[in-house]
């Protein structure tokens, strides 16, 4: 069974996709960028964007009845690896051990010219 997850506490999808899809025992959260869901604007700076991305993911997870403790895999897309340490510190403040698996990738461009995007897979039955 597949179920779409949607919350007004995170930005609406920028295209034909869902904020998240629950499929079996897993929740697949689409890539989130640093858009403030209230204003609809991209927040400023790498710190602000990283925090907003994680807050957007947190809101989607809450809507699905779960949280970061169930995350099993994150993918982080960065415009510049020079921001890695800042993102890593903020990211780490949202998580507890055991930490999820993760890939971090530098990319040439992201939607709306943001500096960071993240997606996550969550195991919902643990």
mmCIF file of N, CA, C and O in Angstrom, residues 13-107:
data_model
loop_
_atom_site.group_PDB
_atom_site.id
_atom_site.type_symbol
_atom_site.label_atom_id
_atom_site.label_comp_id
_atom_site.label_asym_id
_atom_site.label_seq_id
_atom_site.Cartn_x
_atom_site.Cartn_y
_atom_site.Cartn_z
ATOM 1 N N UNK A 13 5.249 20.872 -2.862
ATOM 2 C CA UNK A 13 6.133 20.347 -3.903
ATOM 3 C C UNK A 13 6.233 21.346 -5.052
ATOM 4 O O UNK A 13 5.269 22.021 -5.392
ATOM 5 N N UNK A 14 7.425 21.445 -5.640
ATOM 6 C CA UNK A 14 7.666 22.368 -6.753
ATOM 7 C C UNK A 14 7.331 21.735 -8.104
ATOM 8 O O UNK A 14 7.522 22.358 -9.136
ATOM 9 N N UNK A 15 6.850 20.520 -8.087
ATOM 10 C CA UNK A 15 6.528 19.813 -9.322
ATOM 11 C C UNK A 15 5.604 18.650 -9.040
ATOM 12 O O UNK A 15 5.021 18.559 -7.956
ATOM 13 N N UNK A 16 5.491 17.728 -9.985
ATOM 14 C CA UNK A 16 4.587 16.591 -9.821
ATOM 15 C C UNK A 16 5.200 15.482 -8.957
ATOM 16 O O UNK A 16 5.601 14.433 -9.446
ATOM 17 N N UNK A 17 5.307 15.763 -7.662
ATOM 18 C CA UNK A 17 5.795 14.770 -6.713
ATOM 19 C C UNK A 17 5.177 15.065 -5.349
ATOM 20 O O UNK A 17 4.637 16.132 -5.117
ATOM 21 N N UNK A 18 5.250 14.112 -4.454
ATOM 22 C CA UNK A 18 4.718 14.241 -3.099
ATOM 23 C C UNK A 18 5.822 14.654 -2.143
ATOM 24 O O UNK A 18 6.996 14.349 -2.375
ATOM 25 N N UNK A 19 5.447 15.313 -1.041
ATOM 26 C CA UNK A 19 6.440 15.627 -0.016
ATOM 27 C C UNK A 19 7.069 14.346 0.497
ATOM 28 O O UNK A 19 8.268 14.300 0.754
ATOM 29 N N UNK A 20 6.258 13.313 0.647
ATOM 30 C CA UNK A 20 6.758 12.003 1.069
ATOM 31 C C UNK A 20 5.762 10.933 0.639
ATOM 32 O O UNK A 20 4.575 11.221 0.447
ATOM 33 N N UNK A 21 6.263 9.721 0.527
ATOM 34 C CA UNK A 21 5.435 8.554 0.214
ATOM 35 C C UNK A 21 5.733 7.476 1.245
ATOM 36 O O UNK A 21 6.896 7.127 1.472
ATOM 37 N N UNK A 22 4.674 6.984 1.857
ATOM 38 C CA UNK A 22 4.798 5.833 2.741
ATOM 39 C C UNK A 22 4.501 4.596 1.911
ATOM 40 O O UNK A 22 3.454 4.508 1.266
ATOM 41 N N UNK A 23 5.446 3.664 1.901
ATOM 42 C CA UNK A 23 5.306 2.427 1.140
ATOM 43 C C UNK A 23 5.761 1.281 2.026
ATOM 44 O O UNK A 23 6.942 1.187 2.361
ATOM 45 N N UNK A 24 4.815 0.457 2.435
ATOM 46 C CA UNK A 24 5.147 -0.630 3.350
ATOM 47 C C UNK A 24 5.680 -0.081 4.657
ATOM 48 O O UNK A 24 5.069 0.799 5.267
ATOM 49 N N UNK A 25 6.838 -0.560 5.063
ATOM 50 C CA UNK A 25 7.443 -0.149 6.326
ATOM 51 C C UNK A 25 8.385 1.044 6.188
ATOM 52 O O UNK A 25 9.121 1.357 7.121
ATOM 53 N N UNK A 26 8.370 1.696 5.027
ATOM 54 C CA UNK A 26 9.299 2.801 4.792
ATOM 55 C C UNK A 26 8.585 4.082 4.381
ATOM 56 O O UNK A 26 7.541 4.041 3.732
ATOM 57 N N UNK A 27 9.189 5.187 4.768
ATOM 58 C CA UNK A 27 8.743 6.509 4.358
ATOM 59 C C UNK A 27 9.874 7.126 3.545
ATOM 60 O O UNK A 27 11.019 7.184 4.012
ATOM 61 N N UNK A 28 9.559 7.562 2.339
ATOM 62 C CA UNK A 28 10.532 8.178 1.442
ATOM 63 C C UNK A 28 10.201 9.665 1.346
ATOM 64 O O UNK A 28 9.183 10.037 0.768
ATOM 65 N N UNK A 29 11.052 10.492 1.945
ATOM 66 C CA UNK A 29 10.831 11.936 1.942
ATOM 67 C C UNK A 29 11.574 12.536 0.758
ATOM 68 O O UNK A 29 12.776 12.338 0.607
ATOM 69 N N UNK A 30 10.830 13.261 -0.076
ATOM 70 C CA UNK A 30 11.424 13.923 -1.239
ATOM 71 C C UNK A 30 12.455 14.950 -0.802
ATOM 72 O O UNK A 30 12.415 15.448 0.329
ATOM 73 N N UNK A 31 13.333 15.312 -1.719
ATOM 74 C CA UNK A 31 14.337 16.325 -1.439
ATOM 75 C C UNK A 31 13.698 17.613 -0.947
ATOM 76 O O UNK A 31 12.763 18.121 -1.566
ATOM 77 N N UNK A 32 14.207 18.104 0.163
ATOM 78 C CA UNK A 32 13.710 19.343 0.757
ATOM 79 C C UNK A 32 14.781 20.419 0.648
ATOM 80 O O UNK A 32 15.963 20.145 0.860
ATOM 81 N N UNK A 33 14.344 21.624 0.325
ATOM 82 C CA UNK A 33 15.249 22.763 0.253
ATOM 83 C C UNK A 33 14.816 23.789 1.292
ATOM 84 O O UNK A 33 13.765 23.645 1.922
ATOM 85 N N UNK A 34 15.621 24.821 1.460
ATOM 86 C CA UNK A 34 15.409 25.798 2.529
ATOM 87 C C UNK A 34 14.356 26.853 2.232
ATOM 88 O O UNK A 34 14.632 28.042 2.324
ATOM 89 N N UNK A 35 13.160 26.408 1.911
ATOM 90 C CA UNK A 35 12.041 27.328 1.701
ATOM 91 C C UNK A 35 11.236 27.401 2.987
ATOM 92 O O UNK A 35 10.844 26.372 3.548
ATOM 93 N N UNK A 36 10.979 28.621 3.438
ATOM 94 C CA UNK A 36 10.097 28.843 4.592
ATOM 95 C C UNK A 36 8.670 28.571 4.124
ATOM 96 O O UNK A 36 8.190 29.215 3.193
ATOM 97 N N UNK A 37 7.969 27.602 4.749
ATOM 98 C CA UNK A 37 6.628 27.255 4.280
ATOM 99 C C UNK A 37 5.596 28.376 4.482
ATOM 100 O O UNK A 37 4.575 28.385 3.806
ATOM 101 N N UNK A 38 5.873 29.306 5.368
ATOM 102 C CA UNK A 38 4.926 30.403 5.615
ATOM 103 C C UNK A 38 5.081 31.500 4.566
ATOM 104 O O UNK A 38 4.117 31.915 3.927
ATOM 105 N N UNK A 39 6.307 31.942 4.347
ATOM 106 C CA UNK A 39 6.536 33.032 3.394
ATOM 107 C C UNK A 39 6.678 32.539 1.957
ATOM 108 O O UNK A 39 6.450 33.294 1.015
ATOM 109 N N UNK A 40 7.106 31.291 1.791
ATOM 110 C CA UNK A 40 7.369 30.758 0.466
ATOM 111 C C UNK A 40 8.710 31.180 -0.097
ATOM 112 O O UNK A 40 9.039 30.874 -1.244
ATOM 113 N N UNK A 41 9.507 31.862 0.709
ATOM 114 C CA UNK A 41 10.811 32.348 0.274
ATOM 115 C C UNK A 41 11.934 31.430 0.727
ATOM 116 O O UNK A 41 11.843 30.786 1.775
ATOM 117 N N UNK A 42 13.012 31.416 -0.052
ATOM 118 C CA UNK A 42 14.223 30.705 0.343
ATOM 119 C C UNK A 42 14.880 31.524 1.445
ATOM 120 O O UNK A 42 15.037 32.737 1.324
ATOM 121 N N UNK A 43 15.254 30.870 2.539
ATOM 122 C CA UNK A 43 15.925 31.574 3.630
ATOM 123 C C UNK A 43 17.374 31.855 3.240
ATOM 124 O O UNK A 43 17.923 31.223 2.334
ATOM 125 N N UNK A 44 17.997 32.793 3.927
ATOM 126 C CA UNK A 44 19.344 33.236 3.580
ATOM 127 C C UNK A 44 20.434 32.374 4.217
ATOM 128 O O UNK A 44 20.282 31.913 5.344
ATOM 129 N N UNK A 45 21.527 32.209 3.488
ATOM 130 C CA UNK A 45 22.745 31.614 4.023
ATOM 131 C C UNK A 45 22.693 30.119 4.217
ATOM 132 O O UNK A 45 21.636 29.508 4.295
ATOM 133 N N UNK A 46 23.874 29.528 4.310
ATOM 134 C CA UNK A 46 23.972 28.078 4.445
ATOM 135 C C UNK A 46 23.427 27.591 5.783
ATOM 136 O O UNK A 46 22.750 26.564 5.847
ATOM 137 N N UNK A 47 23.679 28.328 6.869
ATOM 138 C CA UNK A 47 23.144 27.912 8.169
ATOM 139 C C UNK A 47 21.626 27.969 8.172
ATOM 140 O O UNK A 47 20.953 27.029 8.609
ATOM 141 N N UNK A 48 21.075 29.081 7.708
ATOM 142 C CA UNK A 48 19.623 29.236 7.670
ATOM 143 C C UNK A 48 18.958 28.203 6.781
ATOM 144 O O UNK A 48 17.933 27.623 7.148
ATOM 145 N N UNK A 49 19.536 27.959 5.613
ATOM 146 C CA UNK A 49 18.955 26.973 4.702
ATOM 147 C C UNK A 49 19.022 25.563 5.276
ATOM 148 O O UNK A 49 18.068 24.792 5.180
ATOM 149 N N UNK A 50 20.150 25.223 5.884
ATOM 150 C CA UNK A 50 20.290 23.877 6.458
ATOM 151 C C UNK A 50 19.265 23.660 7.570
ATOM 152 O O UNK A 50 18.596 22.618 7.612
ATOM 153 N N UNK A 51 19.121 24.629 8.459
ATOM 154 C CA UNK A 51 18.121 24.511 9.529
ATOM 155 C C UNK A 51 16.717 24.404 8.959
ATOM 156 O O UNK A 51 15.909 23.593 9.419
ATOM 157 N N UNK A 52 16.406 25.202 7.927
ATOM 158 C CA UNK A 52 15.070 25.167 7.342
ATOM 159 C C UNK A 52 14.796 23.835 6.663
ATOM 160 O O UNK A 52 13.698 23.285 6.774
ATOM 161 N N UNK A 53 15.786 23.297 5.965
ATOM 162 C CA UNK A 53 15.642 21.982 5.345
ATOM 163 C C UNK A 53 15.276 20.947 6.409
ATOM 164 O O UNK A 53 14.334 20.163 6.247
ATOM 165 N N UNK A 54 16.006 20.939 7.503
ATOM 166 C CA UNK A 54 15.764 19.960 8.561
ATOM 167 C C UNK A 54 14.430 20.191 9.256
ATOM 168 O O UNK A 54 13.742 19.236 9.622
ATOM 169 N N UNK A 55 14.028 21.441 9.415
ATOM 170 C CA UNK A 55 12.707 21.731 9.984
ATOM 171 C C UNK A 55 11.600 21.271 9.039
ATOM 172 O O UNK A 55 10.567 20.762 9.486
ATOM 173 N N UNK A 56 11.800 21.435 7.746
ATOM 174 C CA UNK A 56 10.813 20.966 6.771
ATOM 175 C C UNK A 56 10.691 19.447 6.821
ATOM 176 O O UNK A 56 9.583 18.896 6.817
ATOM 177 N N UNK A 57 11.827 18.774 6.888
ATOM 178 C CA UNK A 57 11.799 17.309 6.995
ATOM 179 C C UNK A 57 11.132 16.897 8.299
ATOM 180 O O UNK A 57 10.296 15.983 8.320
ATOM 181 N N UNK A 58 11.471 17.567 9.386
ATOM 182 C CA UNK A 58 10.874 17.261 10.688
ATOM 183 C C UNK A 58 9.345 17.367 10.629
ATOM 184 O O UNK A 58 8.633 16.504 11.151
ATOM 185 N N UNK A 59 8.838 18.404 9.976
ATOM 186 C CA UNK A 59 7.384 18.591 9.858
ATOM 187 C C UNK A 59 6.746 17.453 9.058
ATOM 188 O O UNK A 59 5.670 16.956 9.418
ATOM 189 N N UNK A 60 7.399 17.027 7.998
ATOM 190 C CA UNK A 60 6.876 15.916 7.190
ATOM 191 C C UNK A 60 6.890 14.629 7.990
ATOM 192 O O UNK A 60 5.920 13.863 7.982
ATOM 193 N N UNK A 61 7.969 14.399 8.721
ATOM 194 C CA UNK A 61 8.053 13.192 9.555
ATOM 195 C C UNK A 61 6.961 13.193 10.620
ATOM 196 O O UNK A 61 6.322 12.165 10.866
ATOM 197 N N UNK A 62 6.737 14.341 11.245
ATOM 198 C CA UNK A 62 5.678 14.442 12.261
ATOM 199 C C UNK A 62 4.310 14.151 11.656
ATOM 200 O O UNK A 62 3.498 13.461 12.261
ATOM 201 N N UNK A 63 4.066 14.670 10.463
ATOM 202 C CA UNK A 63 2.792 14.411 9.783
ATOM 203 C C UNK A 63 2.600 12.915 9.535
ATOM 204 O O UNK A 63 1.485 12.407 9.588
ATOM 205 N N UNK A 64 3.700 12.215 9.292
ATOM 206 C CA UNK A 64 3.659 10.773 9.043
ATOM 207 C C UNK A 64 3.678 9.962 10.334
ATOM 208 O O UNK A 64 3.645 8.729 10.293
ATOM 209 N N UNK A 65 3.769 10.637 11.491
ATOM 210 C CA UNK A 65 3.764 9.934 12.771
ATOM 211 C C UNK A 65 5.100 9.334 13.148
ATOM 212 O O UNK A 65 5.161 8.334 13.869
ATOM 213 N N UNK A 66 6.183 9.941 12.683
ATOM 214 C CA UNK A 66 7.509 9.418 12.997
ATOM 215 C C UNK A 66 8.457 10.581 13.281
ATOM 216 O O UNK A 66 8.029 11.725 13.386
ATOM 217 N N UNK A 67 9.754 10.285 13.408
ATOM 218 C CA UNK A 67 10.725 11.331 13.701
ATOM 219 C C UNK A 67 12.107 10.917 13.211
ATOM 220 O O UNK A 67 12.278 9.838 12.642
ATOM 221 N N UNK A 68 13.091 11.782 13.454
ATOM 222 C CA UNK A 68 14.450 11.542 12.975
ATOM 223 C C UNK A 68 15.073 10.264 13.546
ATOM 224 O O UNK A 68 15.977 9.705 12.935
ATOM 225 N N UNK A 69 14.615 9.805 14.698
ATOM 226 C CA UNK A 69 15.214 8.611 15.308
ATOM 227 C C UNK A 69 15.005 7.362 14.459
ATOM 228 O O UNK A 69 15.717 6.373 14.636
ATOM 229 N N UNK A 70 14.068 7.397 13.532
ATOM 230 C CA UNK A 70 13.782 6.241 12.677
ATOM 231 C C UNK A 70 14.449 6.352 11.300
ATOM 232 O O UNK A 70 14.262 5.488 10.450
ATOM 233 N N UNK A 71 15.188 7.442 11.078
ATOM 234 C CA UNK A 71 15.852 7.640 9.785
ATOM 235 C C UNK A 71 16.917 6.573 9.564
ATOM 236 O O UNK A 71 17.703 6.282 10.464
ATOM 237 N N UNK A 72 16.938 5.989 8.369
ATOM 238 C CA UNK A 72 17.946 4.980 8.050
ATOM 239 C C UNK A 72 18.915 5.443 6.972
ATOM 240 O O UNK A 72 20.025 4.922 6.873
ATOM 241 N N UNK A 73 18.529 6.449 6.159
ATOM 242 C CA UNK A 73 19.411 6.902 5.071
ATOM 243 C C UNK A 73 19.097 8.340 4.696
ATOM 244 O O UNK A 73 17.966 8.675 4.390
ATOM 245 N N UNK A 74 20.103 9.191 4.742
ATOM 246 C CA UNK A 74 20.018 10.577 4.274
ATOM 247 C C UNK A 74 20.881 10.719 3.035
ATOM 248 O O UNK A 74 21.937 10.087 2.926
ATOM 249 N N UNK A 75 20.457 11.568 2.132
ATOM 250 C CA UNK A 75 21.319 12.036 1.051
ATOM 251 C C UNK A 75 21.324 13.555 1.137
ATOM 252 O O UNK A 75 20.266 14.182 1.234
ATOM 253 N N UNK A 76 22.519 14.121 1.143
ATOM 254 C CA UNK A 76 22.694 15.574 1.221
ATOM 255 C C UNK A 76 23.368 16.029 -0.060
ATOM 256 O O UNK A 76 24.411 15.499 -0.453
ATOM 257 N N UNK A 77 22.753 17.009 -0.698
ATOM 258 C CA UNK A 77 23.286 17.599 -1.922
ATOM 259 C C UNK A 77 23.748 19.014 -1.587
ATOM 260 O O UNK A 77 22.961 19.818 -1.087
ATOM 261 N N UNK A 78 25.017 19.314 -1.847
ATOM 262 C CA UNK A 78 25.593 20.623 -1.529
ATOM 263 C C UNK A 78 26.029 21.335 -2.798
ATOM 264 O O UNK A 78 26.572 20.704 -3.706
ATOM 265 N N UNK A 79 25.837 22.628 -2.811
ATOM 266 C CA UNK A 79 26.372 23.409 -3.921
ATOM 267 C C UNK A 79 27.893 23.514 -3.806
ATOM 268 O O UNK A 79 28.589 23.576 -4.802
ATOM 269 N N UNK A 80 28.404 23.505 -2.563
ATOM 270 C CA UNK A 80 29.847 23.588 -2.356
ATOM 271 C C UNK A 80 30.260 22.758 -1.142
ATOM 272 O O UNK A 80 29.709 22.930 -0.052
ATOM 273 N N UNK A 81 31.240 21.913 -1.323
ATOM 274 C CA UNK A 81 31.763 21.112 -0.213
ATOM 275 C C UNK A 81 32.434 21.979 0.851
ATOM 276 O O UNK A 81 32.659 21.506 1.963
ATOM 277 N N UNK A 82 32.722 23.220 0.557
ATOM 278 C CA UNK A 82 33.289 24.092 1.579
ATOM 279 C C UNK A 82 32.294 24.325 2.711
ATOM 280 O O UNK A 82 32.696 24.721 3.803
ATOM 281 N N UNK A 83 31.017 24.057 2.465
ATOM 282 C CA UNK A 83 29.981 24.202 3.498
ATOM 283 C C UNK A 83 29.775 22.926 4.315
ATOM 284 O O UNK A 83 28.930 22.885 5.208
ATOM 285 N N UNK A 84 30.547 21.879 4.018
ATOM 286 C CA UNK A 84 30.340 20.573 4.648
ATOM 287 C C UNK A 84 30.362 20.634 6.176
ATOM 288 O O UNK A 84 29.484 20.083 6.838
ATOM 289 N N UNK A 85 31.345 21.295 6.760
ATOM 290 C CA UNK A 85 31.475 21.329 8.224
ATOM 291 C C UNK A 85 30.269 22.000 8.877
ATOM 292 O O UNK A 85 29.751 21.520 9.892
ATOM 293 N N UNK A 86 29.804 23.092 8.307
ATOM 294 C CA UNK A 86 28.636 23.808 8.852
ATOM 295 C C UNK A 86 27.402 22.925 8.782
ATOM 296 O O UNK A 86 26.668 22.774 9.760
ATOM 297 N N UNK A 87 27.172 22.324 7.624
ATOM 298 C CA UNK A 87 26.004 21.462 7.435
ATOM 299 C C UNK A 87 26.087 20.258 8.364
ATOM 300 O O UNK A 87 25.099 19.875 8.987
ATOM 301 N N UNK A 88 27.253 19.671 8.464
ATOM 302 C CA UNK A 88 27.445 18.494 9.305
ATOM 303 C C UNK A 88 27.111 18.793 10.767
ATOM 304 O O UNK A 88 26.465 17.986 11.444
ATOM 305 N N UNK A 89 27.543 19.950 11.256
ATOM 306 C CA UNK A 89 27.272 20.323 12.647
ATOM 307 C C UNK A 89 25.777 20.503 12.889
ATOM 308 O O UNK A 89 25.225 19.989 13.872
ATOM 309 N N UNK A 90 25.099 21.222 12.012
ATOM 310 C CA UNK A 90 23.653 21.458 12.174
ATOM 311 C C UNK A 90 22.896 20.144 12.020
ATOM 312 O O UNK A 90 22.013 19.822 12.824
ATOM 313 N N UNK A 91 23.216 19.376 10.998
ATOM 314 C CA UNK A 91 22.602 18.068 10.751
ATOM 315 C C UNK A 91 22.732 17.181 11.995
ATOM 316 O O UNK A 91 21.762 16.589 12.457
ATOM 317 N N UNK A 92 23.926 17.129 12.557
ATOM 318 C CA UNK A 92 24.169 16.298 13.732
ATOM 319 C C UNK A 92 23.347 16.702 14.941
ATOM 320 O O UNK A 92 23.006 15.866 15.777
ATOM 321 N N UNK A 93 22.990 17.975 15.034
ATOM 322 C CA UNK A 93 22.197 18.442 16.182
ATOM 323 C C UNK A 93 20.749 17.956 16.131
ATOM 324 O O UNK A 93 20.048 18.010 17.141
ATOM 325 N N UNK A 94 20.302 17.468 14.988
ATOM 326 C CA UNK A 94 18.935 16.964 14.838
ATOM 327 C C UNK A 94 18.839 15.454 15.048
ATOM 328 O O UNK A 94 17.752 14.908 15.101
ATOM 329 N N UNK A 95 19.980 14.783 15.138
ATOM 330 C CA UNK A 95 19.998 13.316 15.166
ATOM 331 C C UNK A 95 20.636 12.773 16.427
ATOM 332 O O UNK A 95 21.389 13.476 17.104
ATOM 333 N N UNK A 96 20.323 11.519 16.710
ATOM 334 C CA UNK A 96 20.940 10.807 17.824
ATOM 335 C C UNK A 96 21.456 9.461 17.306
ATOM 336 O O UNK A 96 21.035 8.986 16.250
ATOM 337 N N UNK A 97 22.340 8.858 18.067
ATOM 338 C CA UNK A 97 22.871 7.545 17.690
ATOM 339 C C UNK A 97 21.814 6.478 17.883
ATOM 340 O O UNK A 97 21.000 6.599 18.780
ATOM 341 N N UNK A 98 21.801 5.452 17.073
ATOM 342 C CA UNK A 98 22.693 5.228 15.943
ATOM 343 C C UNK A 98 22.325 6.154 14.782
ATOM 344 O O UNK A 98 21.159 6.279 14.415
ATOM 345 N N UNK A 99 23.334 6.827 14.229
ATOM 346 C CA UNK A 99 23.101 7.750 13.132
ATOM 347 C C UNK A 99 22.737 6.988 11.861
ATOM 348 O O UNK A 99 23.191 5.866 11.656
ATOM 349 N N UNK A 100 21.917 7.587 11.013
ATOM 350 C CA UNK A 100 21.569 6.914 9.758
ATOM 351 C C UNK A 100 22.754 6.859 8.802
ATOM 352 O O UNK A 100 23.718 7.625 8.942
ATOM 353 N N UNK A 101 22.664 5.974 7.837
ATOM 354 C CA UNK A 101 23.633 5.981 6.742
ATOM 355 C C UNK A 101 23.460 7.298 5.989
ATOM 356 O O UNK A 101 22.397 7.926 6.056
ATOM 357 N N UNK A 102 24.516 7.718 5.270
ATOM 358 C CA UNK A 102 24.421 9.016 4.597
ATOM 359 C C UNK A 102 25.367 9.079 3.418
ATOM 360 O O UNK A 102 26.455 8.518 3.443
ATOM 361 N N UNK A 103 24.929 9.792 2.397
ATOM 362 C CA UNK A 103 25.792 10.177 1.274
ATOM 363 C C UNK A 103 25.733 11.688 1.182
ATOM 364 O O UNK A 103 24.677 12.288 1.383
ATOM 365 N N UNK A 104 26.877 12.312 0.915
ATOM 366 C CA UNK A 104 26.948 13.761 0.726
ATOM 367 C C UNK A 104 27.607 14.008 -0.623
ATOM 368 O O UNK A 104 28.704 13.512 -0.876
ATOM 369 N N UNK A 105 26.914 14.779 -1.455
ATOM 370 C CA UNK A 105 27.338 14.956 -2.840
ATOM 371 C C UNK A 105 27.367 16.435 -3.186
ATOM 372 O O UNK A 105 26.407 17.162 -2.906
ATOM 373 N N UNK A 106 28.454 16.886 -3.810
ATOM 374 C CA UNK A 106 28.492 18.250 -4.336
ATOM 375 C C UNK A 106 27.886 18.230 -5.740
ATOM 376 O O UNK A 106 28.221 17.374 -6.556
ATOM 377 N N UNK A 107 26.989 19.180 -5.983
ATOM 378 C CA UNK A 107 26.316 19.273 -7.283
ATOM 379 C C UNK A 107 26.504 20.672 -7.864
ATOM 380 O O UNK A 107 26.803 21.617 -7.137
#
